[in-house]
Amino acid sequence: MRNLAITLWLFAAAAFAQQGNLDVDSPAITQLKSSMAERHRALEPYYNSGVVGLARDGTVALRDPATVPLAQRQAVSKLVATENEDRAALYREITRINGNPAWETDIRATFAQRWIDRAPAGWWVQSATGAWQKK
Amino acid sequence: MLAMLAAALSVHAQSISLSVDTIHHPAFDAEGIRVDINPFDHGIGDIFIKRLRSSSTEVHDLHLHCDGFRLSDNHIECPQGLLHSGKQPPIKLSFSYVFSSRVLNFTLRDVDLAHLQTLGSGILPYGASGRADLTLVAGSNHADLKLVLRGVAFNSPDGNHAGDGIAAQLTAVADRHGDGWAWQARLEWPQGELYWAPWYRKAGIRGEASGTLNSRTLDISLFRLTLDKVGSVTAALNWDRLLGKPMRWGFVTDEIDLSSAVDEWVQPWLDQLAIPKLHASGHTRLSGEWADGRLQSFFVGLENATLADGNGYLEFSAINASVPWLWNADTRAEIAVGAGRWGELPLGGFNIPATLHGDNVRMQDVSIPLLDGRLYVDRFHATRPEADWRWNFSGGIEAVSLPKISAALKIPPLSGTLTARVPDATYERSIFSLGGAMVIDVFDGRITARNLQVIEPMSRRQRFLANVEMRRLDLGMLTRTFSFGSITGRLDGEVKSLELQGWKPLSFDARFASSPGDYPRTISRGALQDISAIGGAAGAAAVKASPVSFFNTFGYDRIGIGCKLKDKVCTLEGIEPDGKGYVLVKGSGIPAVKMIGYNRNIDWNLLVTRIQAVIAGKSKAVIE
């Protein structure tokens, strides 16, 4: 399923590149892609079980951690925080290499929507109204 | 106060029925009460309550069936009761109430909390389950409470607050105090686990508290909490019961174990901020005070502490610190560090005097010994005008000898002195930028780094960006230092858009070439072999020399190489093209030599391995 993460990334990146003449390629972004793909293996069971969902702001969110044993909740919470740090770094890096920090909101929105569009059936995603729904 | 606004007593053939509109008590209000007593059936009684309300709970349509029921003009008693609500299994309880003294004696035995939950909203938070015993003796001027919990589990809807397998005991006594109560309580939590995001704890907590309670506020004047393996904290809280929020709170710890405190309390919080792991040992004392909607003060004391980042790259030891902070006034912090380590470089002891005021931190004249020189900070100011911190400082590195640095780093000995001035470094929007240039005089030349930036310096993903310029480095000193054959001359270099992560390059565009000007230029057979070896066994570099076999040293006109690194691949170029290759060494005079490279792309890690092998003297290349 590492391939799935990369595929999701490629769709998101391609979609974003189509928005205009934007550079979505840098060594740091390559590193981030690799890091996120690696982490995807740990996150995937939580996507499948609905513990973690894809939020509309381009982050992942602890949607329903109640099914996770207490002793593991810290670890899942840390996993989500680390993934969101990478995602935030990704959005910032794209704005940085394109020299326009003001684009970050649009970049987040574009990536968020593409990730949600391409999420497999059974994953939980957040709608524009903020409600969670199972694909 | 008991008020019978309307009462009706009716006697039928086999029962007595009593109706009461309202009962008011300091602890509860009851409405729509009806008591049915069957005097011919050995004390069977049924009590129906339309609505029962306490300060935090309201339940409806209760039916209590009692065996051994007694009702007199002075008291009501239900020694064996079954409380029914809807279709849920009944809850076992007993109670008695003396009208004259207004003493209520109430007991729940081995009650299933899940059943209690069904009585009404607000009785228990977060869908709690488990079993409990409750004993309450409450009079007009005195009350005793004992609550025993067994196997309690709960889960908040968002999963951020949860407990499992909790066994605990709470005992409390209260005495009338003005219009409220003065109370003391004791809590024991010997078993179970609790997750209160982001913190997780396995039992081992004991607490004692005292305070007052009235209709408006819950005041915990003293709360002494002891956590196994960590230490004790004393806290106070004033809670507005009507607003449902704290008005002020504060705490002060005893001397607590810093390692346990960081692992259990600080690191989970840092994890949420994706800040790398922190290792700590020693002892600490902490205090804080919150009021008027904000933190008003805190104090952090460290005693013989050690702090290190998770990778062990940066470490400070023998730290003794006193850091007081006030929201609305200047405070003076003193931090003394006994020793430190920056990678392989040892740091001497130093002091950090700092002035704090609200969201402002100022330091000046900090000097950190580094080998025979020092790191220094002339001025530092951090502030938080909005959500994020910004800071700036001026300082630098002064008179650190490169031989000592190279010895500490276990690299070939360098000559010269490291001195660099940072006139105005800033941190803003997660980017740390060094204004001006860092200059290092080394190998009888100068290396200048400009546009130095650290991206996301507080994260595990920090990256280093710079443009580096080298001018007139002595190639003789350089090649002797790194055992790279022997080349005499001068070297210029440019490394543009250098980007490092974890001190490993992600990308750069580098060119190195002999400096312009008039100076002796020779290259040894060994140097040619080493350059050829770096190109690899695939014949990346071809050497044309005439008559090469009889000479060990050759003259050259220009030498140079370029490497553009991207995606872990280095794209090579020389000083000029030559057919399908590129010239690395262009000879001059007799004997003349020319070195041509043909390998355009090379894996970066492989290139580094080859360079390391050449420096270690393991190259196998041969010039014929």
mmCIF file with all atom_site columns, N, CA and C in Angstrom, chain A residues 71-132:
data_model
loop_
_atom_site.group_PDB
_atom_site.id
_atom_site.type_symbol
_atom_site.label_atom_id
_atom_site.label_alt_id
_atom_site.label_comp_id
_atom_site.label_asym_id
_atom_site.label_entity_id
_atom_site.label_seq_id
_atom_site.pdbx_PDB_ins_code
_atom_site.Cartn_x
_atom_site.Cartn_y
_atom_site.Cartn_z
_atom_site.occupancy
_atom_site.B_iso_or_equiv
_atom_site.pdbx_formal_charge
_atom_site.auth_seq_id
_atom_site.auth_comp_id
_atom_site.auth_asym_id
_atom_site.auth_atom_id
_atom_site.pdbx_PDB_model_num
ATOM 1   N N  . ALA A 1 71  ? -3.416  2.330  25.880 1.00 0.00 ? 71  ALA A N  1
ATOM 2   C CA . ALA A 1 71  ? -1.953  2.407  25.886 1.00 0.00 ? 71  ALA A CA 1
ATOM 3   C C  . ALA A 1 71  ? -1.388  2.738  24.508 1.00 0.00 ? 71  ALA A C  1
ATOM 4   N N  . GLN A 1 72  ? -2.210  2.567  23.455 1.00 0.00 ? 72  GLN A N  1
ATOM 5   C CA . GLN A 1 72  ? -1.729  2.847  22.098 1.00 0.00 ? 72  GLN A CA 1
ATOM 6   C C  . GLN A 1 72  ? -2.169  4.218  21.587 1.00 0.00 ? 72  GLN A C  1
ATOM 7   N N  . ARG A 1 73  ? -3.030  4.874  22.337 1.00 0.00 ? 73  ARG A N  1
ATOM 8   C CA . ARG A 1 73  ? -3.573  6.136  21.803 1.00 0.00 ? 73  ARG A CA 1
ATOM 9   C C  . ARG A 1 73  ? -2.513  7.210  21.671 1.00 0.00 ? 73  ARG A C  1
ATOM 10  N N  . GLN A 1 74  ? -1.571  7.220  22.600 1.00 0.00 ? 74  GLN A N  1
ATOM 11  C CA . GLN A 1 74  ? -0.489  8.200  22.480 1.00 0.00 ? 74  GLN A CA 1
ATOM 12  C C  . GLN A 1 74  ? 0.265   7.983  21.180 1.00 0.00 ? 74  GLN A C  1
ATOM 13  N N  . ALA A 1 75  ? 0.540   6.710  20.869 1.00 0.00 ? 75  ALA A N  1
ATOM 14  C CA . ALA A 1 75  ? 1.321   6.403  19.669 1.00 0.00 ? 75  ALA A CA 1
ATOM 15  C C  . ALA A 1 75  ? 0.557   6.813  18.411 1.00 0.00 ? 75  ALA A C  1
ATOM 16  N N  . VAL A 1 76  ? -0.751  6.539  18.381 1.00 0.00 ? 76  VAL A N  1
ATOM 17  C CA . VAL A 1 76  ? -1.552  6.919  17.215 1.00 0.00 ? 76  VAL A CA 1
ATOM 18  C C  . VAL A 1 76  ? -1.619  8.437  17.098 1.00 0.00 ? 76  VAL A C  1
ATOM 19  N N  . SER A 1 77  ? -1.790  9.064  18.241 1.00 0.00 ? 77  SER A N  1
ATOM 20  C CA . SER A 1 77  ? -1.847  10.525 18.255 1.00 0.00 ? 77  SER A CA 1
ATOM 21  C C  . SER A 1 77  ? -0.534  11.123 17.748 1.00 0.00 ? 77  SER A C  1
ATOM 22  N N  . LYS A 1 78  ? 0.588   10.498 18.149 1.00 0.00 ? 78  LYS A N  1
ATOM 23  C CA . LYS A 1 78  ? 1.892   10.978 17.686 1.00 0.00 ? 78  LYS A CA 1
ATOM 24  C C  . LYS A 1 78  ? 2.050   10.749 16.186 1.00 0.00 ? 78  LYS A C  1
ATOM 25  N N  . LEU A 1 79  ? 1.557   9.607  15.724 1.00 0.00 ? 79  LEU A N  1
ATOM 26  C CA . LEU A 1 79  ? 1.622   9.296  14.295 1.00 0.00 ? 79  LEU A CA 1
ATOM 27  C C  . LEU A 1 79  ? 0.877   10.353 13.479 1.00 0.00 ? 79  LEU A C  1
ATOM 28  N N  . VAL A 1 80  ? -0.295  10.712 13.966 1.00 0.00 ? 80  VAL A N  1
ATOM 29  C CA . VAL A 1 80  ? -1.102  11.736 13.276 1.00 0.00 ? 80  VAL A CA 1
ATOM 30  C C  . VAL A 1 80  ? -0.391  13.089 13.324 1.00 0.00 ? 80  VAL A C  1
ATOM 31  N N  . ALA A 1 81  ? 0.164   13.427 14.488 1.00 0.00 ? 81  ALA A N  1
ATOM 32  C CA . ALA A 1 81  ? 0.855   14.718 14.615 1.00 0.00 ? 81  ALA A CA 1
ATOM 33  C C  . ALA A 1 81  ? 2.060   14.781 13.678 1.00 0.00 ? 81  ALA A C  1
ATOM 34  N N  . THR A 1 82  ? 2.792   13.667 13.573 1.00 0.00 ? 82  THR A N  1
ATOM 35  C CA . THR A 1 82  ? 3.973   13.658 12.715 1.00 0.00 ? 82  THR A CA 1
ATOM 36  C C  . THR A 1 82  ? 3.573   13.746 11.247 1.00 0.00 ? 82  THR A C  1
ATOM 37  N N  . GLU A 1 83  ? 2.504   13.035 10.893 1.00 0.00 ? 83  GLU A N  1
ATOM 38  C CA . GLU A 1 83  ? 2.018   13.104 9.507  1.00 0.00 ? 83  GLU A CA 1
ATOM 39  C C  . GLU A 1 83  ? 1.594   14.544 9.185  1.00 0.00 ? 83  GLU A C  1
ATOM 40  N N  . ASN A 1 84  ? 0.901   15.169 10.118 1.00 0.00 ? 84  ASN A N  1
ATOM 41  C CA . ASN A 1 84  ? 0.449   16.540 9.862  1.00 0.00 ? 84  ASN A CA 1
ATOM 42  C C  . ASN A 1 84  ? 1.616   17.516 9.808  1.00 0.00 ? 84  ASN A C  1
ATOM 43  N N  . GLU A 1 85  ? 2.671   17.225 10.548 1.00 0.00 ? 85  GLU A N  1
ATOM 44  C CA . GLU A 1 85  ? 3.854   18.078 10.466 1.00 0.00 ? 85  GLU A CA 1
ATOM 45  C C  . GLU A 1 85  ? 4.447   17.981 9.059  1.00 0.00 ? 85  GLU A C  1
ATOM 46  N N  . ASP A 1 86  ? 4.512   16.760 8.535  1.00 0.00 ? 86  ASP A N  1
ATOM 47  C CA . ASP A 1 86  ? 5.042   16.591 7.180  1.00 0.00 ? 86  ASP A CA 1
ATOM 48  C C  . ASP A 1 86  ? 4.145   17.276 6.158  1.00 0.00 ? 86  ASP A C  1
ATOM 49  N N  . ARG A 1 87  ? 2.832   17.134 6.349  1.00 0.00 ? 87  ARG A N  1
ATOM 50  C CA . ARG A 1 87  ? 1.916   17.773 5.393  1.00 0.00 ? 87  ARG A CA 1
ATOM 51  C C  . ARG A 1 87  ? 2.050   19.294 5.442  1.00 0.00 ? 87  ARG A C  1
ATOM 52  N N  . ALA A 1 88  ? 2.155   19.828 6.652  1.00 0.00 ? 88  ALA A N  1
ATOM 53  C CA . ALA A 1 88  ? 2.330   21.281 6.774  1.00 0.00 ? 88  ALA A CA 1
ATOM 54  C C  . ALA A 1 88  ? 3.651   21.704 6.134  1.00 0.00 ? 88  ALA A C  1
ATOM 55  N N  . ALA A 1 89  ? 4.694   20.903 6.364  1.00 0.00 ? 89  ALA A N  1
ATOM 56  C CA . ALA A 1 89  ? 6.002   21.219 5.769  1.00 0.00 ? 89  ALA A CA 1
ATOM 57  C C  . ALA A 1 89  ? 5.916   21.152 4.249  1.00 0.00 ? 89  ALA A C  1
ATOM 58  N N  . LEU A 1 90  ? 5.140   20.213 3.742  1.00 0.00 ? 90  LEU A N  1
ATOM 59  C CA . LEU A 1 90  ? 4.961   20.078 2.297  1.00 0.00 ? 90  LEU A CA 1
ATOM 60  C C  . LEU A 1 90  ? 4.305   21.337 1.710  1.00 0.00 ? 90  LEU A C  1
ATOM 61  N N  . TYR A 1 91  ? 3.229   21.772 2.334  1.00 0.00 ? 91  TYR A N  1
ATOM 62  C CA . TYR A 1 91  ? 2.534   22.957 1.817  1.00 0.00 ? 91  TYR A CA 1
ATOM 63  C C  . TYR A 1 91  ? 3.437   24.195 1.902  1.00 0.00 ? 91  TYR A C  1
ATOM 64  N N  . ARG A 1 92  ? 4.148   24.298 3.019  1.00 0.00 ? 92  ARG A N  1
ATOM 65  C CA . ARG A 1 92  ? 5.045   25.456 3.169  1.00 0.00 ? 92  ARG A CA 1
ATOM 66  C C  . ARG A 1 92  ? 6.176   25.405 2.147  1.00 0.00 ? 92  ARG A C  1
ATOM 67  N N  . GLU A 1 93  ? 6.694   24.198 1.886  1.00 0.00 ? 93  GLU A N  1
ATOM 68  C CA . GLU A 1 93  ? 7.813   24.069 0.955  1.00 0.00 ? 93  GLU A CA 1
ATOM 69  C C  . GLU A 1 93  ? 7.370   24.455 -0.460 1.00 0.00 ? 93  GLU A C  1
ATOM 70  N N  . ILE A 1 94  ? 6.156   24.060 -0.820 1.00 0.00 ? 94  ILE A N  1
ATOM 71  C CA . ILE A 1 94  ? 5.666   24.438 -2.155 1.00 0.00 ? 94  ILE A CA 1
ATOM 72  C C  . ILE A 1 94  ? 5.542   25.956 -2.263 1.00 0.00 ? 94  ILE A C  1
ATOM 73  N N  . THR A 1 95  ? 5.036   26.575 -1.221 1.00 0.00 ? 95  THR A N  1
ATOM 74  C CA . THR A 1 95  ? 4.942   28.040 -1.279 1.00 0.00 ? 95  THR A CA 1
ATOM 75  C C  . THR A 1 95  ? 6.331   28.666 -1.292 1.00 0.00 ? 95  THR A C  1
ATOM 76  N N  . ARG A 1 96  ? 7.246   28.025 -0.563 1.00 0.00 ? 96  ARG A N  1
ATOM 77  C CA . ARG A 1 96  ? 8.607   28.592 -0.492 1.00 0.00 ? 96  ARG A CA 1
ATOM 78  C C  . ARG A 1 96  ? 9.304   28.535 -1.842 1.00 0.00 ? 96  ARG A C  1
ATOM 79  N N  . ILE A 1 97  ? 9.261   27.359 -2.496 1.00 0.00 ? 97  ILE A N  1
ATOM 80  C CA . ILE A 1 97  ? 9.992   27.255 -3.757 1.00 0.00 ? 97  ILE A CA 1
ATOM 81  C C  . ILE A 1 97  ? 9.308   28.040 -4.864 1.00 0.00 ? 97  ILE A C  1
ATOM 82  N N  . ASN A 1 98  ? 8.021   28.332 -4.679 1.00 0.00 ? 98  ASN A N  1
ATOM 83  C CA . ASN A 1 98  ? 7.343   29.171 -5.654 1.00 0.00 ? 98  ASN A CA 1
ATOM 84  C C  . ASN A 1 98  ? 7.345   30.646 -5.247 1.00 0.00 ? 98  ASN A C  1
ATOM 85  N N  . GLY A 1 99  ? 7.936   30.915 -4.087 1.00 0.00 ? 99  GLY A N  1
ATOM 86  C CA . GLY A 1 99  ? 8.122   32.308 -3.667 1.00 0.00 ? 99  GLY A CA 1
ATOM 87  C C  . GLY A 1 99  ? 6.849   33.043 -3.337 1.00 0.00 ? 99  GLY A C  1
ATOM 88  N N  . ASN A 1 100 ? 5.810   32.300 -2.897 1.00 0.00 ? 100 ASN A N  1
ATOM 89  C CA . ASN A 1 100 ? 4.569   33.006 -2.602 1.00 0.00 ? 100 ASN A CA 1
ATOM 90  C C  . ASN A 1 100 ? 3.855   32.388 -1.397 1.00 0.00 ? 100 ASN A C  1
ATOM 91  N N  . PRO A 1 101 ? 4.209   32.813 -0.175 1.00 0.00 ? 101 PRO A N  1
ATOM 92  C CA . PRO A 1 101 ? 3.599   32.245 1.029  1.00 0.00 ? 101 PRO A CA 1
ATOM 93  C C  . PRO A 1 101 ? 2.082   32.399 1.069  1.00 0.00 ? 101 PRO A C  1
ATOM 94  N N  . ALA A 1 102 ? 1.558   33.375 0.342  1.00 0.00 ? 102 ALA A N  1
ATOM 95  C CA . ALA A 1 102 ? 0.115   33.615 0.397  1.00 0.00 ? 102 ALA A CA 1
ATOM 96  C C  . ALA A 1 102 ? -0.687  32.483 -0.245 1.00 0.00 ? 102 ALA A C  1
ATOM 97  N N  . TRP A 1 103 ? -0.025  31.619 -0.986 1.00 0.00 ? 103 TRP A N  1
ATOM 98  C CA . TRP A 1 103 ? -0.744  30.532 -1.651 1.00 0.00 ? 103 TRP A CA 1
ATOM 99  C C  . TRP A 1 103 ? -1.055  29.352 -0.743 1.00 0.00 ? 103 TRP A C  1
ATOM 100 N N  . GLU A 1 104 ? -0.547  29.380 0.475  1.00 0.00 ? 104 GLU A N  1
ATOM 101 C CA . GLU A 1 104 ? -0.616  28.168 1.292  1.00 0.00 ? 104 GLU A CA 1
ATOM 102 C C  . GLU A 1 104 ? -2.055  27.676 1.477  1.00 0.00 ? 104 GLU A C  1
ATOM 103 N N  . THR A 1 105 ? -2.975  28.604 1.680  1.00 0.00 ? 105 THR A N  1
ATOM 104 C CA . THR A 1 105 ? -4.368  28.198 1.890  1.00 0.00 ? 105 THR A CA 1
ATOM 105 C C  . THR A 1 105 ? -4.907  27.470 0.666  1.00 0.00 ? 105 THR A C  1
ATOM 106 N N  . ASP A 1 106 ? -4.635  28.020 -0.513 1.00 0.00 ? 106 ASP A N  1
ATOM 107 C CA . ASP A 1 106 ? -5.109  27.384 -1.748 1.00 0.00 ? 106 ASP A CA 1
ATOM 108 C C  . ASP A 1 106 ? -4.450  26.030 -1.955 1.00 0.00 ? 106 ASP A C  1
ATOM 109 N N  . ILE A 1 107 ? -3.166  25.980 -1.647 1.00 0.00 ? 107 ILE A N  1
ATOM 110 C CA . ILE A 1 107 ? -2.437  24.715 -1.824 1.00 0.00 ? 107 ILE A CA 1
ATOM 111 C C  . ILE A 1 107 ? -3.019  23.643 -0.908 1.00 0.00 ? 107 ILE A C  1
ATOM 112 N N  . ARG A 1 108 ? -3.264  24.017 0.323  1.00 0.00 ? 108 ARG A N  1
ATOM 113 C CA . ARG A 1 108 ? -3.870  23.074 1.268  1.00 0.00 ? 108 ARG A CA 1
ATOM 114 C C  . ARG A 1 108 ? -5.216  22.581 0.731  1.00 0.00 ? 108 ARG A C  1
ATOM 115 N N  . ALA A 1 109 ? -6.026  23.515 0.286  1.00 0.00 ? 109 ALA A N  1
ATOM 116 C CA . ALA A 1 109 ? -7.374  23.155 -0.170 1.00 0.00 ? 109 ALA A CA 1
ATOM 117 C C  . ALA A 1 109 ? -7.308  22.215 -1.369 1.00 0.00 ? 109 ALA A C  1
ATOM 118 N N  . THR A 1 110 ? -6.389  22.504 -2.282 1.00 0.00 ? 110 THR A N  1
ATOM 119 C CA . THR A 1 110 ? -6.277  21.663 -3.485 1.00 0.00 ? 110 THR A CA 1
ATOM 120 C C  . THR A 1 110 ? -5.819  20.261 -3.120 1.00 0.00 ? 110 THR A C  1
ATOM 121 N N  . PHE A 1 111 ? -4.784  20.183 -2.312 1.00 0.00 ? 111 PHE A N  1
ATOM 122 C CA . PHE A 1 111 ? -4.298  18.863 -1.898 1.00 0.00 ? 111 PHE A CA 1
ATOM 123 C C  . PHE A 1 111 ? -5.373  18.110 -1.112 1.00 0.00 ? 111 PHE A C  1
ATOM 124 N N  . ALA A 1 112 ? -6.049  18.833 -0.205 1.00 0.00 ? 112 ALA A N  1
ATOM 125 C CA . ALA A 1 112 ? -7.070  18.181 0.621  1.00 0.00 ? 112 ALA A CA 1
ATOM 126 C C  . ALA A 1 112 ? -8.142  17.554 -0.256 1.00 0.00 ? 112 ALA A C  1
ATOM 127 N N  . GLN A 1 113 ? -8.624  18.326 -1.218 1.00 0.00 ? 113 GLN A N  1
ATOM 128 C CA . GLN A 1 113 ? -9.711  17.828 -2.057 1.00 0.00 ? 113 GLN A CA 1
ATOM 129 C C  . GLN A 1 113 ? -9.267  16.635 -2.884 1.00 0.00 ? 113 GLN A C  1
ATOM 130 N N  . ARG A 1 114 ? -8.049  16.691 -3.414 1.00 0.00 ? 114 ARG A N  1
ATOM 131 C CA . ARG A 1 114 ? -7.570  15.578 -4.236 1.00 0.00 ? 114 ARG A CA 1
ATOM 132 C C  . ARG A 1 114 ? -7.355  14.330 -3.394 1.00 0.00 ? 114 ARG A C  1
ATOM 133 N N  . TRP A 1 115 ? -6.815  14.519 -2.224 1.00 0.00 ? 115 TRP A N  1
ATOM 134 C CA . TRP A 1 115 ? -6.611  13.346 -1.357 1.00 0.00 ? 115 TRP A CA 1
ATOM 135 C C  . TRP A 1 115 ? -7.965  12.717 -1.005 1.00 0.00 ? 115 TRP A C  1
ATOM 136 N N  . ILE A 1 116 ? -8.929  13.568 -0.726 1.00 0.00 ? 116 ILE A N  1
ATOM 137 C CA . ILE A 1 116 ? -10.267 13.053 -0.398 1.00 0.00 ? 116 ILE A CA 1
ATOM 138 C C  . ILE A 1 116 ? -10.889 12.371 -1.614 1.00 0.00 ? 116 ILE A C  1
ATOM 139 N N  . ASP A 1 117 ? -10.752 13.000 -2.783 1.00 0.00 ? 117 ASP A N  1
ATOM 140 C CA . ASP A 1 117 ? -11.331 12.410 -4.000 1.00 0.00 ? 117 ASP A CA 1
ATOM 141 C C  . ASP A 1 117 ? -10.749 11.033 -4.281 1.00 0.00 ? 117 ASP A C  1
ATOM 142 N N  . ARG A 1 118 ? -9.466  10.892 -4.034 1.00 0.00 ? 118 ARG A N  1
ATOM 143 C CA . ARG A 1 118 ? -8.793  9.645  -4.413 1.00 0.00 ? 118 ARG A CA 1
ATOM 144 C C  . ARG A 1 118 ? -8.743  8.623  -3.284 1.00 0.00 ? 118 ARG A C  1
ATOM 145 N N  . ALA A 1 119 ? -9.283  8.939  -2.130 1.00 0.00 ? 119 ALA A N  1
ATOM 146 C CA . ALA A 1 119 ? -9.256  7.980  -1.019 1.00 0.00 ? 119 ALA A CA 1
ATOM 147 C C  . ALA A 1 119 ? -10.081 6.746  -1.365 1.00 0.00 ? 119 ALA A C  1
ATOM 148 N N  . PRO A 1 120 ? -9.628  5.569  -0.980 1.00 0.00 ? 120 PRO A N  1
ATOM 149 C CA . PRO A 1 120 ? -10.375 4.340  -1.291 1.00 0.00 ? 120 PRO A CA 1
ATOM 150 C C  . PRO A 1 120 ? -11.715 4.281  -0.556 1.00 0.00 ? 120 PRO A C  1
ATOM 151 N N  . ALA A 1 121 ? -12.587 3.449  -1.071 1.00 0.00 ? 121 ALA A N  1
ATOM 152 C CA . ALA A 1 121 ? -13.876 3.223  -0.403 1.00 0.00 ? 121 ALA A CA 1
ATOM 153 C C  . ALA A 1 121 ? -13.621 2.669  0.990  1.00 0.00 ? 121 ALA A C  1
ATOM 154 N N  . GLY A 1 122 ? -14.407 3.124  1.917  1.00 0.00 ? 122 GLY A N  1
ATOM 155 C CA . GLY A 1 122 ? -14.262 2.651  3.296  1.00 0.00 ? 122 GLY A CA 1
ATOM 156 C C  . GLY A 1 122 ? -13.514 3.620  4.188  1.00 0.00 ? 122 GLY A C  1
ATOM 157 N N  . TRP A 1 123 ? -12.765 4.531  3.587  1.00 0.00 ? 123 TRP A N  1
ATOM 158 C CA . TRP A 1 123 ? -12.074 5.541  4.392  1.00 0.00 ? 123 TRP A CA 1
ATOM 159 C C  . TRP A 1 123 ? -13.061 6.640  4.779  1.00 0.00 ? 123 TRP A C  1
ATOM 160 N N  . TRP A 1 124 ? -12.738 7.321  5.868  1.00 0.00 ? 124 TRP A N  1
ATOM 161 C CA . TRP A 1 124 ? -13.575 8.428  6.319  1.00 0.00 ? 124 TRP A CA 1
ATOM 162 C C  . TRP A 1 124 ? -12.954 9.750  5.875  1.00 0.00 ? 124 TRP A C  1
ATOM 163 N N  . VAL A 1 125 ? -13.803 10.587 5.312  1.00 0.00 ? 125 VAL A N  1
ATOM 164 C CA . VAL A 1 125 ? -13.332 11.889 4.827  1.00 0.00 ? 125 VAL A CA 1
ATOM 165 C C  . VAL A 1 125 ? -14.271 12.975 5.349  1.00 0.00 ? 125 VAL A C  1
ATOM 166 N N  . GLN A 1 126 ? -13.749 14.175 5.404  1.00 0.00 ? 126 GLN A N  1
ATOM 167 C CA . GLN A 1 126 ? -14.539 15.287 5.941  1.00 0.00 ? 126 GLN A CA 1
ATOM 168 C C  . GLN A 1 126 ? -15.117 16.110 4.795  1.00 0.00 ? 126 GLN A C  1
ATOM 169 N N  . SER A 1 127 ? -16.395 16.371 4.868  1.00 0.00 ? 127 SER A N  1
ATOM 170 C CA . SER A 1 127 ? -17.037 17.145 3.801  1.00 0.00 ? 127 SER A CA 1
ATOM 171 C C  . SER A 1 127 ? -16.794 18.641 4.017  1.00 0.00 ? 127 SER A C  1
ATOM 172 N N  . ALA A 1 128 ? -17.255 19.415 3.051  1.00 0.00 ? 128 ALA A N  1
ATOM 173 C CA . ALA A 1 128 ? -17.073 20.868 3.132  1.00 0.00 ? 128 ALA A CA 1
ATOM 174 C C  . ALA A 1 128 ? -17.763 21.452 4.354  1.00 0.00 ? 128 ALA A C  1
ATOM 175 N N  . THR A 1 129 ? -18.816 20.773 4.830  1.00 0.00 ? 129 THR A N  1
ATOM 176 C CA . THR A 1 129 ? -19.530 21.283 6.005  1.00 0.00 ? 129 THR A CA 1
ATOM 177 C C  . THR A 1 129 ? -18.848 20.872 7.306  1.00 0.00 ? 129 THR A C  1
ATOM 178 N N  . GLY A 1 130 ? -17.832 20.032 7.190  1.00 0.00 ? 130 GLY A N  1
ATOM 179 C CA . GLY A 1 130 ? -17.140 19.581 8.392  1.00 0.00 ? 130 GLY A CA 1
ATOM 180 C C  . GLY A 1 130 ? -17.612 18.229 8.880  1.00 0.00 ? 130 GLY A C  1
ATOM 181 N N  . ALA A 1 131 ? -18.667 17.702 8.258  1.00 0.00 ? 131 ALA A N  1
ATOM 182 C CA . ALA A 1 131 ? -19.193 16.395 8.682  1.00 0.00 ? 131 ALA A CA 1
ATOM 183 C C  . ALA A 1 131 ? -18.313 15.274 8.132  1.00 0.00 ? 131 ALA A C  1
ATOM 184 N N  . TRP A 1 132 ? -18.195 14.204 8.922  1.00 0.00 ? 132 TRP A N  1
ATOM 185 C CA . TRP A 1 132 ? -17.421 13.050 8.482  1.00 0.00 ? 132 TRP A CA 1
ATOM 186 C C  . TRP A 1 132 ? -18.336 12.064 7.769  1.00 0.00 ? 132 TRP A C  1
#
